[in-house]
Amino acid sequence: MKIAVVGATGATGRRVVKHALAQGHFITAGARHPERLSSPDRLSLVRGDVLSPGGLTGALDGVEAVISSIGPEKNLSPGALMSVGAVSILTECKRANVRRFIMQSGIGLSDGLELSCPSRFVVRVSGRIFTASVIDKALAERMTQKIDMEWVIVRPVGLLDKPAKGRYTAGPLARVAVLVPLSFDDCAACLLRAATDEPTGSEKL
Ligand SMILES: NC(=O)c1ccc[n+]([C@@H]2O[C@H](COP(=O)([O-])OP(=O)(O)OC[C@H]3O[C@@H](n4cnc5c(N)ncnc54)[C@H](OP(=O)(O)O)[C@@H]3O)[C@@H](O)[C@H]2O)c1
């Protein structure tokens, strides 16, 4: 498949690119500083800033699915990266006739109803600390849910640079353990699966 990864220089984005190449996909890596990535076969590098008007124009031509792993530098003062970024990416997806959009969000967007009491408590407390981040991501999620194309929102728990387990729990009603971090690699595998063979709808990882 032809897949674009926006935020390809990030901790998750890099792993999505790595997994996708290993599975034989053709990847467009969108990044503000694509020179930070090597470019093996089947990987095209595209420079793009989602906060610049038209910053992604032409970057998604010929792409079937787009995975967004963008994220703000500071979660306490996230600005409007996720919501403005979603507008940029979704606008370009529509222009380029992309079929499917995968958004990496966060468990903080869950209402917590499917979680255990301790996990729900953690989500609620962190929502009070990272309010601006939750609001910005909520706007991005809402725009994604309204777009007339296939989409999946993945809401990971905390992520760590640790060995992949090769398995994870995901799904709209997944009872994940919020305090048990997941490896970036397992998250990347889930995002890629959502782009290639998962049913659409809201996902929690
Ligand atoms: N890490 C966690 O524990 C965790 C847990 C749950 C959810 N999440 C969410 O998952 C997403 C990815 O997380 P991560 O830890 O992989 O993020 P990360 O390592 O901070 O990477 C963020 C990526 O976004 C890119 N980016 C930032 N501003 C941009 C802009 N204006 N235009 C284009 N690209 C831009 C960065 O590019 P540069 O390299 O140019 O800066 C980088 O590639 C975030 O939304 C995060 O909130 C993370």
GROMACS .gro file of C-alpha atoms and ligand atoms in nm:
model
  253
    1MET     CA    1   0.000   0.000   0.000
    2LYS     CA    2   0.101   0.365  -0.036
    3ILE     CA    3   0.094   0.519   0.310
    4ALA     CA    4   0.197   0.864   0.434
    5VAL     CA    5   0.319   0.920   0.789
    6VAL     CA    6   0.296   1.278   0.916
    7GLY     CA    7   0.519   1.337   1.218
    8ALA     CA    8   0.759   1.078   1.080
    9THR     CA    9   1.054   1.207   1.284
   10GLY     CA   10   0.874   1.153   1.617
   11ALA     CA   11   0.918   0.866   1.860
   12THR     CA   12   0.609   0.686   1.727
   13GLY     CA   13   0.627   0.812   1.368
   14ARG     CA   14   0.977   0.674   1.315
   15ARG     CA   15   0.860   0.332   1.428
   16VAL     CA   16   0.552   0.344   1.206
   17VAL     CA   17   0.780   0.412   0.910
   18LYS     CA   18   1.012   0.127   1.013
   19HIS     CA   19   0.727  -0.126   1.052
   20ALA     CA   20   0.559  -0.017   0.729
   21LEU     CA   21   0.878  -0.052   0.527
   22ALA     CA   22   0.940  -0.394   0.682
   23GLN     CA   23   0.593  -0.499   0.565
   24GLY     CA   24   0.670  -0.390   0.209
   25HIS     CA   25   0.459  -0.074   0.193
   26PHE     CA   26   0.557   0.239  -0.001
   27ILE     CA   27   0.593   0.525   0.245
   28THR     CA   28   0.583   0.902   0.220
   29ALA     CA   29   0.737   1.048   0.535
   30GLY     CA   30   0.614   1.401   0.606
   31ALA     CA   31   0.826   1.603   0.846
   32ARG     CA   32   0.946   1.952   0.921
   33HIS     CA   33   1.304   1.824   0.903
   34PRO     CA   34   1.301   1.521   0.671
   35GLU     CA   35   1.683   1.534   0.656
   36ARG     CA   36   1.673   1.370   0.999
   37LEU     CA   37   1.554   1.049   0.833
   38SER     CA   38   1.746   0.815   0.607
   39SER     CA   39   1.578   0.729   0.279
   40PRO     CA   40   1.595   0.362   0.189
   41ASP     CA   41   1.401   0.216  -0.104
   42ARG     CA   42   1.024   0.266  -0.093
   43LEU     CA   43   1.057   0.575   0.133
   44SER     CA   44   0.999   0.926  -0.005
   45LEU     CA   45   1.073   1.222   0.217
   46VAL     CA   46   0.851   1.528   0.202
   47ARG     CA   47   0.909   1.853   0.388
   48GLY     CA   48   0.593   1.987   0.550
   49ASP     CA   49   0.482   2.192   0.847
   50VAL     CA   50   0.117   2.134   0.936
   51LEU     CA   51   0.098   2.481   1.092
   52SER     CA   52   0.194   2.658   0.767
   53PRO     CA   53  -0.094   2.729   0.531
   54GLY     CA   54  -0.055   2.490   0.238
   55GLY     CA   55   0.237   2.327   0.419
   56LEU     CA   56   0.136   1.980   0.298
   57THR     CA   57   0.016   2.069  -0.052
   58GLY     CA   58   0.094   1.789  -0.293
   59ALA     CA   59   0.253   1.573  -0.022
   60LEU     CA   60  -0.029   1.318  -0.018
   61ASP     CA   61  -0.080   1.272  -0.392
   62GLY     CA   62  -0.123   0.903  -0.477
   63VAL     CA   63  -0.141   0.800  -0.111
   64GLU     CA   64  -0.411   0.553   0.005
   65ALA     CA   65  -0.385   0.602   0.382
   66VAL     CA   66  -0.239   0.870   0.607
   67ILE     CA   67  -0.120   0.815   0.964
   68SER     CA   68  -0.078   1.125   1.178
   69SER     CA   69   0.166   1.091   1.468
   70ILE     CA   70   0.218   1.462   1.519
   71GLY     CA   71   0.247   1.591   1.872
   72PRO     CA   72   0.328   1.915   2.052
   73GLU     CA   73   0.666   1.970   2.212
   74LYS     CA   74   0.505   2.052   2.548
   75ASN     CA   75   0.185   1.889   2.666
   76LEU     CA   76   0.127   2.161   2.923
   77SER     CA   77   0.132   2.432   2.655
   78PRO     CA   78   0.041   2.246   2.336
   79GLY     CA   79  -0.083   2.546   2.137
   80ALA     CA   80  -0.319   2.438   1.860
   81LEU     CA   81  -0.091   2.190   1.686
   82MET     CA   82  -0.334   1.898   1.692
   83SER     CA   83  -0.644   2.090   1.580
   84VAL     CA   84  -0.475   2.313   1.322
   85GLY     CA   85  -0.267   2.015   1.213
   86ALA     CA   86  -0.584   1.808   1.166
   87VAL     CA   87  -0.731   2.079   0.942
   88SER     CA   88  -0.414   2.083   0.729
   89ILE     CA   89  -0.390   1.707   0.701
   90LEU     CA   90  -0.761   1.645   0.641
   91THR     CA   91  -0.783   1.923   0.382
   92GLU     CA   92  -0.494   1.771   0.191
   93CYS     CA   93  -0.639   1.420   0.233
   94LYS     CA   94  -0.961   1.534   0.066
   95ARG     CA   95  -0.776   1.716  -0.212
   96ALA     CA   96  -0.561   1.410  -0.282
   97ASN     CA   97  -0.857   1.171  -0.251
   98VAL     CA   98  -0.693   0.969   0.030
   99ARG     CA   99  -0.918   0.681   0.141
  100ARG     CA  100  -0.831   0.642   0.508
  101PHE     CA  101  -0.699   0.861   0.791
  102ILE     CA  102  -0.550   0.735   1.118
  103MET     CA  103  -0.505   0.982   1.401
  104GLN     CA  104  -0.278   0.909   1.697
  105SER     CA  105  -0.455   1.073   1.991
  106GLY     CA  106  -0.428   0.977   2.359
  107ILE     CA  107  -0.614   0.788   2.633
  108GLY     CA  108  -0.679   1.124   2.799
  109LEU     CA  109  -0.959   1.170   2.546
  110SER     CA  110  -1.148   0.871   2.683
  111ASP     CA  111  -1.454   0.937   2.898
  112GLY     CA  112  -1.316   0.646   3.103
  113LEU     CA  113  -1.646   0.456   3.124
  114GLU     CA  114  -1.496   0.133   2.991
  115LEU     CA  115  -1.194   0.152   3.224
  116SER     CA  116  -1.139   0.021   3.576
  117CYS     CA  117  -1.199   0.272   3.861
  118PRO     CA  118  -0.825   0.340   3.918
  119SER     CA  119  -0.765   0.393   3.544
  120ARG     CA  120  -1.067   0.619   3.517
  121PHE     CA  121  -0.938   0.820   3.813
  122VAL     CA  122  -0.596   0.859   3.646
  123VAL     CA  123  -0.755   0.975   3.319
  124ARG     CA  124  -0.968   1.231   3.503
  125VAL     CA  125  -0.678   1.368   3.708
  126SER     CA  126  -0.447   1.390   3.406
  127GLY     CA  127  -0.727   1.564   3.214
  128ARG     CA  128  -0.720   1.837   3.479
  129ILE     CA  129  -0.344   1.874   3.451
  130PHE     CA  130  -0.324   1.859   3.072
  131THR     CA  131  -0.652   2.041   3.002
  132ALA     CA  132  -0.520   2.246   2.709
  133SER     CA  133  -0.382   1.935   2.544
  134VAL     CA  134  -0.710   1.746   2.588
  135ILE     CA  135  -0.909   2.038   2.443
  136ASP     CA  136  -0.680   2.065   2.140
  137LYS     CA  137  -0.691   1.690   2.075
  138ALA     CA  138  -1.070   1.684   2.124
  139LEU     CA  139  -1.107   1.942   1.846
  140ALA     CA  140  -0.882   1.736   1.621
  141GLU     CA  141  -1.080   1.419   1.698
  142ARG     CA  142  -1.410   1.593   1.629
  143MET     CA  143  -1.292   1.715   1.288
  144THR     CA  144  -1.168   1.366   1.207
  145GLN     CA  145  -1.500   1.209   1.303
  146LYS     CA  146  -1.688   1.451   1.076
  147ILE     CA  147  -1.477   1.398   0.767
  148ASP     CA  148  -1.627   1.211   0.477
  149MET     CA  149  -1.360   0.938   0.455
  150GLU     CA  150  -1.260   0.626   0.648
  151TRP     CA  151  -1.092   0.709   0.977
  152VAL     CA  152  -0.960   0.546   1.292
  153ILE     CA  153  -0.863   0.731   1.609
  154VAL     CA  154  -0.608   0.548   1.824
  155ARG     CA  155  -0.585   0.658   2.187
  156PRO     CA  156  -0.271   0.509   2.338
  157VAL     CA  157  -0.183   0.493   2.705
  158GLY     CA  158   0.161   0.626   2.802
  159LEU     CA  159   0.434   0.512   2.563
  160LEU     CA  160   0.788   0.403   2.642
  161ASP     CA  161   1.102   0.314   2.455
  162LYS     CA  162   1.098  -0.052   2.558
  163PRO     CA  163   1.096  -0.382   2.369
  164ALA     CA  164   0.777  -0.462   2.179
  165LYS     CA  165   0.555  -0.735   2.316
  166GLY     CA  166   0.406  -0.801   1.976
  167ARG     CA  167   0.054  -0.777   2.118
  168TYR     CA  168  -0.172  -0.506   2.254
  169THR     CA  169  -0.532  -0.446   2.349
  170ALA     CA  170  -0.729  -0.218   2.119
  171GLY     CA  171  -1.088  -0.138   2.036
  172PRO     CA  172  -1.364   0.109   2.120
  173LEU     CA  173  -1.440  -0.058   2.454
  174ALA     CA  174  -1.091  -0.189   2.535
  175ARG     CA  175  -1.031  -0.205   2.909
  176VAL     CA  176  -0.670  -0.091   2.899
  177ALA     CA  177  -0.452  -0.044   3.208
  178VAL     CA  178  -0.375   0.324   3.196
  179LEU     CA  179  -0.076   0.301   3.431
  180VAL     CA  180   0.098   0.026   3.233
  181PRO     CA  181   0.296   0.191   2.953
  182LEU     CA  182   0.303   0.043   2.606
  183SER     CA  183   0.610   0.030   2.384
  184PHE     CA  184   0.630   0.279   2.098
  185ASP     CA  185   0.680  -0.020   1.868
  186ASP     CA  186   0.354  -0.188   1.970
  187CYS     CA  187   0.172   0.144   1.927
  188ALA     CA  188   0.327   0.185   1.582
  189ALA     CA  189   0.213  -0.168   1.491
  190CYS     CA  190  -0.142  -0.082   1.596
  191LEU     CA  191  -0.146   0.241   1.393
  192LEU     CA  192  -0.021   0.056   1.089
  193ARG     CA  193  -0.279  -0.219   1.129
  194ALA     CA  194  -0.549   0.047   1.157
  195ALA     CA  195  -0.427   0.192   0.828
  196THR     CA  196  -0.412  -0.138   0.646
  197ASP     CA  197  -0.676  -0.376   0.775
  198GLU     CA  198  -0.875  -0.254   1.074
  199PRO     CA  199  -1.244  -0.166   1.074
  200THR     CA  200  -1.312   0.207   1.099
  201GLY     CA  201  -1.435   0.389   1.409
  202SER     CA  202  -1.292   0.519   1.733
  203GLU     CA  203  -1.013   0.303   1.873
  204LYS     CA  204  -0.846   0.290   2.207
  205LEU     CA  205  -0.517   0.119   2.249
  206LIG     N1  206   0.463   0.965   2.403
  206LIG     C1  207   0.360   0.921   2.477
  206LIG     O1  208   0.374   0.866   2.588
  206LIG     C2  209   0.220   0.937   2.423
  206LIG     C3  210   0.115   0.868   2.484
  206LIG     C4  211  -0.013   0.879   2.432
  206LIG     C5  212  -0.037   0.964   2.326
  206LIG     N2  213   0.066   1.033   2.269
  206LIG     C6  214   0.038   1.120   2.155
  206LIG     O2  215   0.082   1.057   2.036
  206LIG     C7  216   0.132   1.155   1.944
  206LIG     C8  217   0.277   1.118   1.907
  206LIG     O3  218   0.352   1.105   2.025
  206LIG     P1  219   0.513   1.093   2.019
  206LIG     O4  220   0.558   1.076   2.159
  206LIG     O5  221   0.551   0.995   1.914
  206LIG     O6  222   0.550   1.242   1.970
  206LIG     P2  223   0.692   1.309   1.943
  206LIG     O7  224   0.804   1.211   1.959
  206LIG     O8  225   0.698   1.435   2.023
  206LIG     O9  226   0.683   1.347   1.788
  206LIG     C9  227   0.598   1.447   1.746
  206LIG    C10  228   0.611   1.462   1.596
  206LIG    O10  229   0.527   1.571   1.555
  206LIG    C11  230   0.603   1.651   1.465
  206LIG     N3  231   0.556   1.787   1.460
  206LIG    C12  232   0.547   1.877   1.562
  206LIG     N4  233   0.504   1.995   1.516
  206LIG    C13  234   0.487   1.980   1.381
  206LIG    C14  235   0.445   2.066   1.277
  206LIG     N5  236   0.413   2.194   1.302
  206LIG     N6  237   0.437   2.017   1.151
  206LIG    C15  238   0.472   1.888   1.123
  206LIG     N7  239   0.514   1.800   1.218
  206LIG    C16  240   0.520   1.847   1.345
  206LIG    C17  241   0.744   1.645   1.520
  206LIG    O11  242   0.835   1.689   1.423
  206LIG     P3  243   0.980   1.748   1.460
  206LIG    O12  244   1.072   1.628   1.462
  206LIG    O13  245   1.010   1.842   1.346
  206LIG    O14  246   0.968   1.818   1.591
  206LIG    C18  247   0.754   1.495   1.550
  206LIG    O15  248   0.782   1.424   1.432
  206LIG    C19  249   0.119   1.290   2.015
  206LIG    O16  250   0.002   1.353   1.975
  206LIG    C20  251   0.114   1.252   2.162
  206LIG    O17  252   0.045   1.349   2.240
  206LIG    C21  253   0.195   1.019   2.313
   0.00000   0.00000   0.00000
